[in-house]
Amino acid sequence: MKTVSYIEAITEALAEEMRRDERVFVMGEDVGLYGGVFKATKGLQPEFGPLRVLDTPISEELIVGAAVGAAAVGMRPVPEIQFSDFASCSFDPIVQQMAKLRYRSGGGWTCPMVLRICCGGEVGGGLYHSQTNEQWFFGTAGLVVVAPATPYDAKGLLKAAIRGDDPVVYLEHKRLYRWVRGEIPEDDYTVPLGNADIKRQGRTITIVCYQLMVHRALEAADILSREGIELEVIDLRTLLPWDREMVLSSVRKTGKALIVHESPKTGGVGGEIAATIMEEAFDDLDAPVARLAAPDVPPVPFAPPMEKFFMPDAAKIAARCRQLAAY
């Protein structure tokens, strides 16, 4: 085992998959000579050359559209969108082409591409550089949506996504890039898509979360364990399809559930999960399913006090859990 940062795990996954399969290539704004806006592709162009690590014009629509075309003829592109806020510029190729290619061709074509998108708050990026926007992709059938929280999962999920035949939106959180470090194996490994992970066992309340909120939930669990409230923290890891079996099994054990995400509550991932729990595990509940999310305002404020107000954190999670525990 060795210890790496979240972003180092991503870089390792890209390099190893490019060495393993010559069809894998990277493209995006500044990914080549500059090594990526956050340096996730640092060192790739010197090793693999400019034909496999392609700098593109500043056009998200071109980046995704070209990748869909390359995937359709047998390549395995891994394009990068620098900020999830600007993924909206590439909605047509994502929603109309990337997600639908297999279905519209009756299975004749696949779209084996992984669209890496940098996202997330707590970075002081302000309105157009801090959104997560996972709900944009969560509602699009045909896509797989991945959102890792740890270096181990970031590397293993990315390698599994690149090796698969379905289109994947891979959301990597900017706050985690250098803040989170963890152990990964020296040898090759993958993490299966679609499987959640219990990051902490508990018996009082089930917390369903992903990305940065996994770490905030674990902080809250440490606080509450001293008060006799034991949280079971489930990291979804893959948002679409999400691991219904693991979530429902945990809720049936604890009887209470809180879903946490940093994007606004209305129309968010938490609503779908809450509805599913209510439909399929209502008789096992001891309290209404709760959600903790950002407020329904255009995210994310630039001013530090306002960004802190916007983002869910350990104190807010702990406070909501105390209410649930007392219900």
Tab-separated table of C-alpha atoms in Angstrom:
chain	number	residue	atom	x	y	z
A	1	MET	CA	0.000	0.000	0.000
A	2	LYS	CA	1.025	3.616	-0.483
A	3	THR	CA	-0.497	6.955	0.521
A	4	VAL	CA	-1.591	9.420	-2.162
A	5	SER	CA	-3.840	12.444	-2.481
A	6	TYR	CA	-7.214	12.335	-4.222
A	7	ILE	CA	-5.830	14.087	-7.313
A	8	GLU	CA	-2.729	11.886	-7.424
A	9	ALA	CA	-5.027	8.856	-7.447
A	10	ILE	CA	-6.855	10.270	-10.468
A	11	THR	CA	-3.608	10.977	-12.331
A	12	GLU	CA	-2.370	7.452	-11.613
A	13	ALA	CA	-5.589	5.937	-12.917
A	14	LEU	CA	-5.339	7.892	-16.173
A	15	ALA	CA	-1.675	6.984	-16.732
A	16	GLU	CA	-2.159	3.299	-15.970
A	17	GLU	CA	-5.184	2.971	-18.253
A	18	MET	CA	-3.370	4.794	-21.085
A	19	ARG	CA	-0.457	2.357	-20.722
A	20	ARG	CA	-2.845	-0.616	-20.639
A	21	ASP	CA	-4.974	0.364	-23.644
A	22	GLU	CA	-3.711	2.498	-26.532
A	23	ARG	CA	-7.303	3.474	-27.393
A	24	VAL	CA	-7.537	5.562	-24.201
A	25	PHE	CA	-6.782	9.252	-24.709
A	26	VAL	CA	-7.311	12.518	-22.830
A	27	MET	CA	-8.630	15.791	-24.211
A	28	GLY	CA	-9.675	19.160	-22.827
A	29	GLU	CA	-8.678	22.731	-22.104
A	30	ASP	CA	-5.046	22.982	-20.908
A	31	VAL	CA	-4.748	19.243	-20.207
A	32	GLY	CA	-1.540	18.883	-22.243
A	33	LEU	CA	1.392	21.250	-21.862
A	34	TYR	CA	-0.072	22.875	-18.725
A	35	GLY	CA	-1.083	19.574	-17.135
A	36	GLY	CA	-4.677	20.600	-16.470
A	37	VAL	CA	-6.133	23.535	-14.585
A	38	PHE	CA	-5.758	21.550	-11.322
A	39	LYS	CA	-2.804	19.425	-12.582
A	40	ALA	CA	-4.756	16.174	-12.781
A	41	THR	CA	-3.129	15.435	-16.172
A	42	LYS	CA	0.365	16.581	-15.188
A	43	GLY	CA	3.036	14.441	-16.819
A	44	LEU	CA	0.729	12.679	-19.246
A	45	GLN	CA	1.630	14.587	-22.427
A	46	PRO	CA	5.417	14.113	-21.975
A	47	GLU	CA	4.834	10.346	-21.666
A	48	PHE	CA	2.069	9.780	-24.211
A	49	GLY	CA	2.515	12.662	-26.646
A	50	PRO	CA	0.204	15.365	-28.014
A	51	LEU	CA	-1.905	12.925	-30.060
A	52	ARG	CA	-3.126	11.140	-26.903
A	53	VAL	CA	-3.212	14.174	-24.602
A	54	LEU	CA	-4.998	16.774	-26.693
A	55	ASP	CA	-5.318	20.459	-25.863
A	56	THR	CA	-8.625	21.743	-27.210
A	57	PRO	CA	-10.173	25.170	-27.857
A	58	ILE	CA	-12.248	26.676	-25.053
A	59	SER	CA	-15.439	24.934	-26.137
A	60	GLU	CA	-17.145	22.410	-23.867
A	61	GLU	CA	-19.538	21.456	-26.673
A	62	LEU	CA	-16.619	20.613	-28.959
A	63	ILE	CA	-14.864	18.610	-26.231
A	64	VAL	CA	-17.861	16.368	-25.517
A	65	GLY	CA	-19.064	16.172	-29.130
A	66	ALA	CA	-15.666	15.090	-30.434
A	67	ALA	CA	-15.354	12.540	-27.637
A	68	VAL	CA	-18.748	11.011	-28.490
A	69	GLY	CA	-17.668	10.648	-32.110
A	70	ALA	CA	-14.369	9.042	-31.129
A	71	ALA	CA	-16.126	6.634	-28.762
A	72	ALA	CA	-18.571	5.652	-31.486
A	73	VAL	CA	-15.727	4.429	-33.695
A	74	GLY	CA	-14.014	2.398	-30.986
A	75	MET	CA	-11.759	4.816	-29.102
A	76	ARG	CA	-11.982	5.343	-25.335
A	77	PRO	CA	-11.816	9.103	-24.762
A	78	VAL	CA	-11.545	10.668	-21.308
A	79	PRO	CA	-12.416	14.352	-21.859
A	80	GLU	CA	-12.156	16.921	-19.067
A	81	ILE	CA	-14.504	19.795	-18.237
A	82	GLN	CA	-12.571	22.248	-16.057
A	83	PHE	CA	-15.567	23.425	-14.029
A	84	SER	CA	-18.960	21.735	-13.732
A	85	ASP	CA	-20.586	25.171	-13.970
A	86	PHE	CA	-19.697	25.223	-17.686
A	87	ALA	CA	-20.908	21.700	-18.437
A	88	SER	CA	-24.161	23.390	-19.404
A	89	CYS	CA	-22.420	24.499	-22.629
A	90	SER	CA	-22.135	20.832	-23.624
A	91	PHE	CA	-25.632	19.667	-22.700
A	92	ASP	CA	-26.682	18.741	-26.221
A	93	PRO	CA	-23.920	16.178	-26.857
A	94	ILE	CA	-24.185	14.869	-23.269
A	95	VAL	CA	-27.968	14.462	-23.112
A	96	GLN	CA	-28.848	13.865	-26.774
A	97	GLN	CA	-25.819	11.895	-27.964
A	98	MET	CA	-23.654	10.513	-25.170
A	99	ALA	CA	-26.573	9.193	-23.114
A	100	LYS	CA	-28.665	7.901	-26.034
A	101	LEU	CA	-26.190	6.371	-28.472
A	102	ARG	CA	-26.633	2.766	-27.353
A	103	TYR	CA	-30.452	2.954	-27.223
A	104	ARG	CA	-30.944	4.834	-30.507
A	105	SER	CA	-28.763	2.310	-32.376
A	106	GLY	CA	-30.537	-0.711	-30.901
A	107	GLY	CA	-27.321	-1.727	-29.167
A	108	GLY	CA	-25.331	-1.496	-32.384
A	109	TRP	CA	-23.108	1.259	-31.003
A	110	THR	CA	-21.791	1.881	-27.546
A	111	CYS	CA	-20.319	5.068	-26.109
A	112	PRO	CA	-17.324	4.026	-23.984
A	113	MET	CA	-16.226	7.453	-22.762
A	114	VAL	CA	-15.621	8.976	-19.323
A	115	LEU	CA	-16.418	12.666	-18.990
A	116	ARG	CA	-14.343	13.991	-16.075
A	117	ILE	CA	-15.909	17.075	-14.525
A	118	CYS	CA	-14.277	19.141	-11.764
A	119	CYS	CA	-16.873	20.374	-9.268
A	120	GLY	CA	-17.577	21.429	-5.720
A	121	GLY	CA	-17.556	24.238	-3.183
A	122	GLU	CA	-15.412	25.267	-0.180
A	123	VAL	CA	-12.804	26.552	-2.614
A	124	GLY	CA	-13.747	30.235	-2.738
A	125	GLY	CA	-14.541	29.969	-6.425
A	126	GLY	CA	-17.817	31.838	-6.363
A	127	LEU	CA	-20.882	31.577	-8.516
A	128	TYR	CA	-19.386	30.045	-11.699
A	129	HIS	CA	-16.556	27.902	-10.292
A	130	SER	CA	-18.001	26.054	-7.281
A	131	GLN	CA	-21.177	24.242	-8.248
A	132	THR	CA	-21.605	20.474	-8.131
A	133	ASN	CA	-24.647	20.143	-10.415
A	134	GLU	CA	-24.876	16.364	-10.066
A	135	GLN	CA	-28.652	16.660	-10.338
A	136	TRP	CA	-28.279	17.770	-13.975
A	137	PHE	CA	-26.893	14.330	-14.878
A	138	PHE	CA	-28.732	12.276	-12.238
A	139	GLY	CA	-31.974	12.791	-14.152
A	140	THR	CA	-30.606	11.659	-17.506
A	141	ALA	CA	-31.238	7.979	-18.236
A	142	GLY	CA	-28.427	6.355	-20.171
A	143	LEU	CA	-25.618	7.909	-18.151
A	144	VAL	CA	-23.623	6.432	-15.295
A	145	VAL	CA	-22.777	9.127	-12.727
A	146	VAL	CA	-19.820	8.568	-10.410
A	147	ALA	CA	-18.868	10.767	-7.426
A	148	PRO	CA	-15.939	9.428	-5.352
A	149	ALA	CA	-14.921	10.712	-1.902
A	150	THR	CA	-11.570	9.006	-1.217
A	151	PRO	CA	-8.338	8.372	-3.150
A	152	TYR	CA	-8.978	4.610	-3.123
A	153	ASP	CA	-12.427	5.017	-4.656
A	154	ALA	CA	-11.324	7.813	-7.007
A	155	LYS	CA	-8.707	5.601	-8.640
A	156	GLY	CA	-10.638	2.346	-8.611
A	157	LEU	CA	-13.862	3.843	-9.947
A	158	LEU	CA	-12.077	5.787	-12.703
A	159	LYS	CA	-10.260	2.688	-13.917
A	160	ALA	CA	-13.507	0.694	-13.891
A	161	ALA	CA	-15.283	3.490	-15.769
A	162	ILE	CA	-12.610	3.648	-18.490
A	163	ARG	CA	-12.788	-0.125	-18.994
A	164	GLY	CA	-16.590	-0.155	-19.291
A	165	ASP	CA	-18.692	0.239	-22.431
A	166	ASP	CA	-21.191	2.773	-21.078
A	167	PRO	CA	-20.879	6.589	-20.943
A	168	VAL	CA	-19.813	7.810	-17.511
A	169	VAL	CA	-19.955	11.283	-15.980
A	170	TYR	CA	-17.160	11.233	-13.402
A	171	LEU	CA	-17.510	14.062	-10.873
A	172	GLU	CA	-14.316	14.885	-8.977
A	173	HIS	CA	-14.528	17.332	-6.070
A	174	LYS	CA	-12.007	20.182	-6.099
A	175	ARG	CA	-11.953	20.544	-2.294
A	176	LEU	CA	-10.829	16.934	-1.999
A	177	TYR	CA	-7.989	17.158	-4.539
A	178	ARG	CA	-5.193	17.881	-2.065
A	179	TRP	CA	-7.012	17.927	1.268
A	180	VAL	CA	-7.802	14.203	1.378
A	181	ARG	CA	-5.074	11.559	1.370
A	182	GLY	CA	-5.451	7.820	1.733
A	183	GLU	CA	-3.967	4.418	1.058
A	184	ILE	CA	-4.246	2.645	-2.284
A	185	PRO	CA	-2.786	-0.697	-3.403
A	186	GLU	CA	0.500	-0.796	-5.308
A	187	ASP	CA	-1.055	-3.280	-7.741
A	188	ASP	CA	-3.823	-2.848	-10.294
A	189	TYR	CA	-7.368	-2.739	-8.892
A	190	THR	CA	-10.831	-1.452	-9.772
A	191	VAL	CA	-13.933	-0.503	-7.756
A	192	PRO	CA	-17.222	-1.758	-9.275
A	193	LEU	CA	-19.623	0.921	-10.474
A	194	GLY	CA	-23.037	1.009	-8.809
A	195	ASN	CA	-21.922	-0.214	-5.378
A	196	ALA	CA	-22.114	2.034	-2.301
A	197	ASP	CA	-19.783	1.651	0.661
A	198	ILE	CA	-20.404	1.861	4.407
A	199	LYS	CA	-17.711	4.229	5.604
A	200	ARG	CA	-18.799	3.884	9.265
A	201	GLN	CA	-21.054	1.357	10.951
A	202	GLY	CA	-23.819	2.666	13.246
A	203	ARG	CA	-27.199	1.787	14.701
A	204	THR	CA	-29.022	5.082	15.376
A	205	ILE	CA	-29.348	6.945	12.043
A	206	THR	CA	-28.379	6.185	8.427
A	207	ILE	CA	-26.566	9.036	6.680
A	208	VAL	CA	-26.606	8.807	2.861
A	209	CYS	CA	-24.061	11.116	1.241
A	210	TYR	CA	-21.254	11.403	-1.308
A	211	GLN	CA	-18.087	13.358	-2.160
A	212	LEU	CA	-17.177	16.106	0.348
A	213	MET	CA	-20.237	15.402	2.471
A	214	VAL	CA	-18.889	11.933	3.321
A	215	HIS	CA	-16.074	13.577	5.243
A	216	ARG	CA	-18.401	16.083	6.900
A	217	ALA	CA	-20.725	13.223	7.926
A	218	LEU	CA	-17.798	11.289	9.419
A	219	GLU	CA	-16.814	14.383	11.409
A	220	ALA	CA	-20.390	14.648	12.669
A	221	ALA	CA	-20.350	10.941	13.570
A	222	ASP	CA	-17.274	11.489	15.759
A	223	ILE	CA	-19.044	14.346	17.560
A	224	LEU	CA	-22.286	12.447	18.104
A	225	SER	CA	-20.692	9.184	19.207
A	226	ARG	CA	-19.692	10.988	22.398
A	227	GLU	CA	-23.412	11.655	22.962
A	228	GLY	CA	-24.465	8.058	22.371
A	229	ILE	CA	-25.756	8.659	18.823
A	230	GLU	CA	-24.140	6.238	16.384
A	231	LEU	CA	-24.358	7.232	12.718
A	232	GLU	CA	-24.071	4.736	9.889
A	233	VAL	CA	-22.403	6.656	7.049
A	234	ILE	CA	-23.112	5.347	3.546
A	235	ASP	CA	-20.995	6.730	0.708
A	236	LEU	CA	-23.012	6.237	-2.479
A	237	ARG	CA	-19.873	6.483	-4.716
A	238	THR	CA	-22.087	5.967	-7.792
A	239	LEU	CA	-25.157	8.230	-8.006
A	240	LEU	CA	-26.688	6.691	-11.124
A	241	PRO	CA	-27.474	3.872	-10.702
A	242	TRP	CA	-27.412	4.254	-6.918
A	243	ASP	CA	-27.184	1.303	-4.545
A	244	ARG	CA	-30.788	0.983	-3.409
A	245	GLU	CA	-30.221	-2.376	-1.742
A	246	MET	CA	-27.507	-1.107	0.612
A	247	VAL	CA	-29.397	2.075	1.500
A	248	LEU	CA	-32.666	0.255	2.194
A	249	SER	CA	-30.918	-2.442	4.221
A	250	SER	CA	-29.251	0.176	6.410
A	251	VAL	CA	-32.467	2.161	6.903
A	252	ARG	CA	-34.327	-1.004	7.889
A	253	LYS	CA	-31.663	-1.519	10.576
A	254	THR	CA	-31.535	2.023	11.998
A	255	GLY	CA	-35.129	3.146	11.314
A	256	LYS	CA	-34.033	6.709	10.547
A	257	ALA	CA	-32.415	8.332	7.516
A	258	LEU	CA	-30.784	11.653	6.642
A	259	ILE	CA	-29.620	12.401	3.102
A	260	VAL	CA	-26.912	15.046	2.783
A	261	HIS	CA	-25.623	16.841	-0.315
A	262	GLU	CA	-24.116	20.245	-1.021
A	263	SER	CA	-26.266	21.175	-4.008
A	264	PRO	CA	-29.655	22.842	-3.332
A	265	LYS	CA	-32.445	20.701	-1.905
A	266	THR	CA	-35.167	21.222	-4.513
A	267	GLY	CA	-34.745	18.815	-7.422
A	268	GLY	CA	-31.670	17.260	-5.849
A	269	VAL	CA	-30.519	13.656	-5.588
A	270	GLY	CA	-31.827	13.492	-2.026
A	271	GLY	CA	-35.445	13.807	-3.141
A	272	GLU	CA	-35.285	10.630	-5.231
A	273	ILE	CA	-33.587	8.647	-2.472
A	274	ALA	CA	-36.044	9.905	0.147
A	275	ALA	CA	-39.008	8.946	-2.035
A	276	THR	CA	-37.616	5.469	-2.591
A	277	ILE	CA	-37.102	4.923	1.133
A	278	MET	CA	-40.663	6.076	1.805
A	279	GLU	CA	-42.046	3.761	-0.899
A	280	GLU	CA	-40.084	0.655	0.001
A	281	ALA	CA	-39.185	0.896	3.699
A	282	PHE	CA	-41.989	2.965	5.232
A	283	ASP	CA	-42.974	0.254	7.715
A	284	ASP	CA	-39.411	0.185	9.081
A	285	LEU	CA	-39.146	3.927	9.714
A	286	ASP	CA	-39.223	5.495	13.170
A	287	ALA	CA	-39.133	9.079	11.842
A	288	PRO	CA	-39.766	10.940	8.566
A	289	VAL	CA	-36.879	10.750	6.091
A	290	ALA	CA	-34.873	13.981	6.322
A	291	ARG	CA	-32.705	15.925	3.893
A	292	LEU	CA	-29.911	18.387	4.591
A	293	ALA	CA	-28.732	20.364	1.582
A	294	ALA	CA	-27.732	23.822	0.451
A	295	PRO	CA	-30.455	26.480	0.339
A	296	ASP	CA	-32.433	27.009	-2.854
A	297	VAL	CA	-30.444	29.992	-4.098
A	298	PRO	CA	-28.151	30.392	-7.140
A	299	PRO	CA	-24.975	28.726	-5.822
A	300	VAL	CA	-22.293	29.314	-4.615
A	301	PRO	CA	-21.585	32.629	-2.793
A	302	PHE	CA	-18.056	34.033	-3.128
A	303	ALA	CA	-17.793	35.789	0.258
A	304	PRO	CA	-16.328	33.289	2.791
A	305	PRO	CA	-19.004	33.839	5.481
A	306	MET	CA	-21.748	33.370	2.894
A	307	GLU	CA	-20.094	30.283	1.391
A	308	LYS	CA	-19.892	28.799	4.895
A	309	PHE	CA	-23.574	29.613	5.398
A	310	PHE	CA	-24.397	27.938	2.079
A	311	MET	CA	-22.486	24.692	2.565
A	312	PRO	CA	-23.658	21.851	4.825
A	313	ASP	CA	-20.996	21.013	7.428
A	314	ALA	CA	-20.432	18.724	10.407
A	315	ALA	CA	-22.169	21.050	12.872
A	316	LYS	CA	-25.294	21.281	10.691
A	317	ILE	CA	-25.351	17.512	10.164
A	318	ALA	CA	-24.939	16.884	13.892
A	319	ALA	CA	-27.724	19.312	14.753
A	320	ARG	CA	-30.143	17.675	12.300
A	321	CYS	CA	-29.221	14.230	13.595
A	322	ARG	CA	-29.934	15.255	17.188
A	323	GLN	CA	-33.448	16.234	16.082
A	324	LEU	CA	-33.906	12.902	14.299
A	325	ALA	CA	-32.551	10.910	17.231
A	326	ALA	CA	-35.022	12.632	19.583
A	327	TYR	CA	-38.025	12.079	17.310
